[in-house]
Coordinates of C-alpha atoms in Angstrom, one line a residue:
X7 CA -2.2 3.3 149.9
X8 CA 0.7 3.6 147.4
X9 CA 1.1 6.9 145.5
X10 CA 0.7 7.1 141.8
X11 CA 4.4 7.6 141.5
X12 CA 5.1 4.1 143.1
X13 CA 2.4 2.1 141.3
X14 CA 3.3 0.1 138.2
X15 CA 1.0 0.9 135.3
X16 CA -0.7 -1.9 133.4
X17 CA 0.7 -2.6 130.0
X18 CA -1.2 -0.8 127.2
X19 CA -3.8 -3.2 125.7
X20 CA -3.8 -3.5 121.9
X21 CA -6.8 -1.8 120.4
X22 CA -7.2 -4.6 117.9
X23 CA -6.0 -8.1 118.4
X24 CA -6.2 -9.6 114.9
X25 CA -4.4 -8.3 111.9
X26 CA -3.7 -9.2 108.3
X27 CA -0.5 -9.2 106.4
X28 CA -0.5 -8.9 102.6
X29 CA -0.3 -12.7 102.0
X30 CA -3.1 -13.5 104.4
X31 CA -5.3 -10.7 103.2
X32 CA -5.1 -12.3 99.7
X33 CA -6.8 -15.5 101.0
X34 CA -9.1 -13.9 103.5
X35 CA -7.2 -15.1 106.7
X36 CA -6.6 -13.1 109.8
X37 CA -3.6 -13.5 112.1
X38 CA -2.9 -13.5 115.8
X39 CA 0.8 -13.1 116.6
X40 CA 3.2 -13.3 119.5
X41 CA 6.9 -12.6 119.4
X42 CA 8.9 -15.4 117.8
X43 CA 10.8 -17.8 120.1
X44 CA 11.1 -15.5 123.2
X45 CA 10.8 -11.9 124.2
X46 CA 11.9 -9.4 126.8
X47 CA 9.0 -7.1 127.7
X48 CA 9.5 -3.4 128.5
X49 CA 9.3 -4.0 132.2
X50 CA 12.2 -6.5 132.0
X51 CA 10.3 -9.8 132.1
X52 CA 11.3 -12.5 129.7
X53 CA 9.0 -15.1 128.2
X54 CA 9.7 -18.1 126.0
X55 CA 7.0 -18.3 123.4
X56 CA 8.2 -21.3 121.4
X57 CA 9.2 -23.9 124.1
X58 CA 9.6 -26.8 121.7
X59 CA 11.5 -24.9 119.0
X60 CA 14.5 -26.7 117.6
X61 CA 16.5 -26.0 114.5
X62 CA 13.5 -24.1 113.2
X63 CA 14.7 -21.2 115.3
X64 CA 17.8 -20.9 113.1
X65 CA 15.8 -20.2 109.9
X66 CA 12.7 -18.6 111.5
X67 CA 11.1 -16.1 109.0
X68 CA 9.5 -14.3 112.0
X69 CA 13.0 -13.3 113.2
X70 CA 13.9 -11.5 110.0
X71 CA 12.8 -8.7 107.8
X72 CA 9.7 -6.7 108.8
X73 CA 9.2 -8.6 112.0
X74 CA 12.3 -6.7 113.3
X75 CA 10.7 -3.3 112.7
X76 CA 10.3 -1.5 116.1
X77 CA 6.6 -0.9 115.6
X78 CA 6.0 -4.5 114.7
X79 CA 8.0 -5.8 117.7
X80 CA 6.2 -3.5 120.0
X81 CA 2.8 -4.7 118.7
X82 CA 3.8 -8.4 119.3
X83 CA 5.2 -7.6 122.7
X84 CA 1.9 -5.9 123.7
X85 CA 0.0 -9.0 122.6
X86 CA 2.2 -11.1 124.8
X87 CA 1.9 -8.8 127.8
X88 CA -1.9 -8.8 127.5
X89 CA -1.9 -12.6 127.7
X90 CA 0.6 -12.8 130.6
X91 CA -1.0 -10.0 132.6
X92 CA -4.7 -10.7 132.2
X93 CA -5.4 -14.0 130.4
X94 CA -9.2 -13.8 131.3
X95 CA -9.3 -10.3 130.0
X96 CA -7.5 -11.3 126.8
X97 CA -9.9 -14.2 126.3
X98 CA -13.0 -11.9 126.7
X99 CA -11.5 -9.3 124.4
X100 CA -10.7 -12.0 121.7
X101 CA -14.2 -13.4 121.9
X102 CA -15.7 -9.9 121.7
X103 CA -13.6 -9.0 118.6
X104 CA -14.4 -12.3 116.9
X105 CA -18.1 -12.0 117.5
X106 CA -18.4 -8.9 115.2
X107 CA -19.9 -9.4 111.8
X108 CA -16.5 -8.9 110.0
X109 CA -15.2 -12.3 111.2
X110 CA -18.2 -14.5 110.4
X111 CA -17.2 -17.3 108.2
X112 CA -13.5 -16.4 108.2
X113 CA -10.3 -18.3 109.0
X114 CA -8.0 -17.2 111.9
X115 CA -4.4 -18.3 111.8
X116 CA -3.2 -18.6 115.4
X117 CA 0.5 -17.7 115.7
X118 CA 1.9 -16.1 112.6
X119 CA 4.8 -16.3 115.1
X120 CA 5.0 -17.8 118.6
X121 CA 3.3 -21.0 119.8
X122 CA 1.0 -22.4 122.5
X123 CA 3.6 -21.8 125.2
X124 CA 1.6 -22.9 128.3
X125 CA -1.3 -25.2 129.3
X126 CA -3.3 -22.2 130.5
X127 CA -2.9 -20.3 127.3
X128 CA -3.8 -23.4 125.2
X129 CA -7.0 -23.9 127.3
X130 CA -7.9 -20.2 126.8
X131 CA -7.7 -20.6 123.1
X132 CA -9.9 -23.7 123.2
X133 CA -12.5 -21.7 125.1
X134 CA -12.3 -18.9 122.6
X135 CA -12.9 -21.4 119.7
X136 CA -15.9 -23.0 121.4
X137 CA -17.4 -19.5 122.0
X138 CA -16.9 -18.5 118.3
X139 CA -18.3 -21.4 116.2
X140 CA -18.8 -19.0 113.3
X141 CA -15.1 -18.8 112.9
X142 CA -12.6 -21.5 111.8
X143 CA -9.2 -21.5 113.5
X144 CA -6.0 -23.1 112.4
X145 CA -2.4 -23.3 113.5
X146 CA 1.0 -24.9 112.9
X147 CA 2.5 -26.1 116.1
X148 CA 5.6 -27.7 117.5
X149 CA 4.0 -28.2 120.9
X150 CA 3.3 -31.9 120.0
X151 CA 3.2 -33.3 123.5
X152 CA 1.0 -30.5 124.8
X153 CA -1.5 -31.0 122.0
X154 CA -1.6 -34.7 122.3
X155 CA -2.3 -34.3 126.0
X156 CA -4.7 -31.4 126.0
X157 CA -6.2 -30.9 122.6
X158 CA -6.5 -34.2 120.8
X159 CA -8.7 -35.9 123.4
X160 CA -11.5 -33.3 122.9
X161 CA -10.7 -30.8 120.2
X162 CA -13.0 -27.8 119.3
X163 CA -14.9 -28.7 116.2
X164 CA -13.8 -25.5 114.4
X165 CA -10.0 -26.0 115.1
X166 CA -7.6 -27.4 112.5
X167 CA -3.9 -27.9 113.2
X168 CA -0.8 -29.3 111.7
X169 CA 2.3 -30.6 113.5
X170 CA 5.4 -28.8 112.2
X171 CA 8.8 -30.5 112.0
X172 CA 11.9 -28.9 113.2
X173 CA 11.3 -28.9 116.9
X174 CA 12.5 -30.8 119.9
X175 CA 9.4 -33.0 120.0
X176 CA 9.7 -34.3 116.4
X177 CA 10.0 -37.8 117.8
X178 CA 6.5 -37.5 119.2
X179 CA 5.0 -36.9 115.7
X180 CA 3.4 -39.9 114.0
X181 CA 3.4 -39.2 110.3
X182 CA 1.2 -42.3 109.7
X183 CA -1.7 -40.6 111.4
X184 CA -0.9 -36.9 112.2
X185 CA -1.2 -34.0 109.8
X186 CA 2.4 -32.8 109.4
X187 CA 4.3 -30.0 107.8
X188 CA 8.0 -30.0 106.8
X189 CA 10.1 -27.3 105.3
X190 CA 11.8 -28.3 102.0
X191 CA 14.6 -26.6 100.1
X192 CA 12.3 -25.9 97.2
X193 CA 9.1 -27.0 95.3
X194 CA 11.0 -29.7 93.4
X195 CA 12.0 -31.4 96.6
X196 CA 8.4 -31.4 97.8
X197 CA 7.3 -33.0 94.5
X198 CA 10.1 -35.6 94.6
X199 CA 9.1 -36.6 98.1
X200 CA 5.4 -37.1 97.1
X201 CA 4.2 -34.4 99.5
X202 CA 1.7 -31.6 98.7
X203 CA 2.8 -28.0 98.7
X204 CA 0.9 -25.3 100.5
X205 CA 2.7 -22.5 98.4
X206 CA -0.6 -21.6 96.6
X207 CA -2.4 -20.9 99.8
X208 CA -1.5 -21.2 103.5
X209 CA -4.9 -22.8 104.0
X210 CA -3.8 -25.9 102.1
X211 CA -1.7 -26.8 105.2
X212 CA -5.0 -27.8 107.0
X213 CA -7.4 -28.3 104.1
X214 CA -5.2 -30.1 101.6
X215 CA -3.5 -33.6 101.7
X216 CA -2.1 -34.6 105.1
X217 CA 1.6 -34.5 104.3
X218 CA 2.3 -30.7 103.8
X219 CA 5.4 -29.4 102.2
X220 CA 6.5 -25.8 102.8
X221 CA 9.1 -24.4 100.5
X222 CA 11.9 -22.6 102.4
X223 CA 12.0 -18.8 102.4
X224 CA 14.4 -17.5 99.8
X225 CA 16.6 -15.8 102.4
X226 CA 20.2 -16.6 101.4
X227 CA 21.7 -17.1 104.8
X228 CA 18.7 -19.2 105.9
X229 CA 19.1 -21.4 102.7
X230 CA 22.8 -21.8 103.5
X231 CA 22.0 -23.1 107.0
X232 CA 19.3 -25.5 105.7
X233 CA 22.0 -26.9 103.4
X234 CA 19.6 -28.7 100.9
X235 CA 18.0 -30.7 103.7
X236 CA 14.4 -30.9 104.9
X237 CA 13.9 -29.3 108.3
X238 CA 13.0 -32.7 109.8
X239 CA 16.3 -34.2 108.5
X240 CA 18.3 -31.3 110.1
X241 CA 16.5 -31.8 113.4
X242 CA 17.2 -35.5 113.3
X243 CA 20.9 -34.9 112.7
X244 CA 21.0 -32.5 115.7
X245 CA 19.0 -35.0 117.9
X246 CA 21.4 -37.8 116.9
X247 CA 24.5 -35.8 117.9
X248 CA 23.0 -34.9 121.3
X249 CA 24.7 -37.0 124.0
X250 CA 22.5 -39.5 125.7
X251 CA 21.6 -38.7 129.4
X252 CA 24.1 -40.2 131.7
X253 CA 22.6 -42.9 133.9
X254 CA 25.1 -43.3 136.7
X255 CA 24.5 -45.7 139.6
X256 CA 24.1 -44.2 143.1
X257 CA 26.2 -45.9 145.7
X258 CA 25.4 -45.8 149.4
X259 CA 28.3 -44.5 151.5
X260 CA 28.5 -45.2 155.2
X261 CA 31.2 -43.9 157.4
X262 CA 33.0 -42.3 154.5
X263 CA 33.5 -45.6 152.6
X264 CA 31.9 -46.7 149.4
X265 CA 30.0 -49.9 150.1
X266 CA 29.1 -50.6 146.5
X267 CA 25.4 -50.9 147.3
X268 CA 22.9 -49.0 145.3
X269 CA 21.0 -46.3 147.2
X270 CA 17.4 -47.3 148.0
X271 CA 14.6 -45.8 145.8
X272 CA 13.0 -42.7 147.3
X273 CA 9.7 -43.3 149.1
X274 CA 6.6 -42.0 147.2
X275 CA 5.6 -38.6 148.5
X276 CA 9.1 -37.8 149.7
X277 CA 12.2 -36.6 147.8
X278 CA 11.0 -38.4 144.6
X279 CA 8.0 -36.1 144.4
X280 CA 10.3 -33.1 144.7
X281 CA 12.3 -34.2 141.8
X282 CA 9.3 -34.8 139.7
X283 CA 8.0 -31.4 140.5
X284 CA 11.3 -29.7 139.5

């Protein structure tokens, strides 16, 4: 049996999972937060928390200001470690906390920072929602493909979400049917586009009109990067500049000479499966 000196201690569990910042407290909303974009945990592990992030990462409010305070970063890292180390335990703890009288009839914003970074984590949240029908949950997400595959077919009845532009899966958003949010340079730009601002209350992102405009944070270097564009426009520019995948033709070589013949397609269950699994 290993001695206590050689055993790796479990990460400290957060005493309270849900918090409120000043803005959310004003409208009665509670937050669950992970580190923004990615994090390195104290034990050296790294975890991407926003897999579909695109240009949004260049002006992310959660990578600025108070989010960089050591105590805040440590709290968010502890949340992530709990999810990674003991997802069933985290799920049970979240349900237990939400079942207290304090949260009856409230709104919970999932991910003041971070996103639904894996299928297992997304499913866990869906189970939490179904176990807590007295609470309404909402989220902005750039995990469009994951949501269309896992959540949209059978969503919890107390879950509201909005697809947020500025990610690598923007092309999978259907603005004709999806609830969508886009970051605009300012309120005037939102009005000119005919969208509805959520500036008065974050809940308008899921309770107001379907096209949601978010005014950009007034952080000078972020505004300079945005350059007067909407976040969706910036992402579209980046996507257009990305080189298309090269589609070379395989050629079968026998005896060291190029025959010019295309290589046969892999048999199902053979090397083709390995490539799909990679």
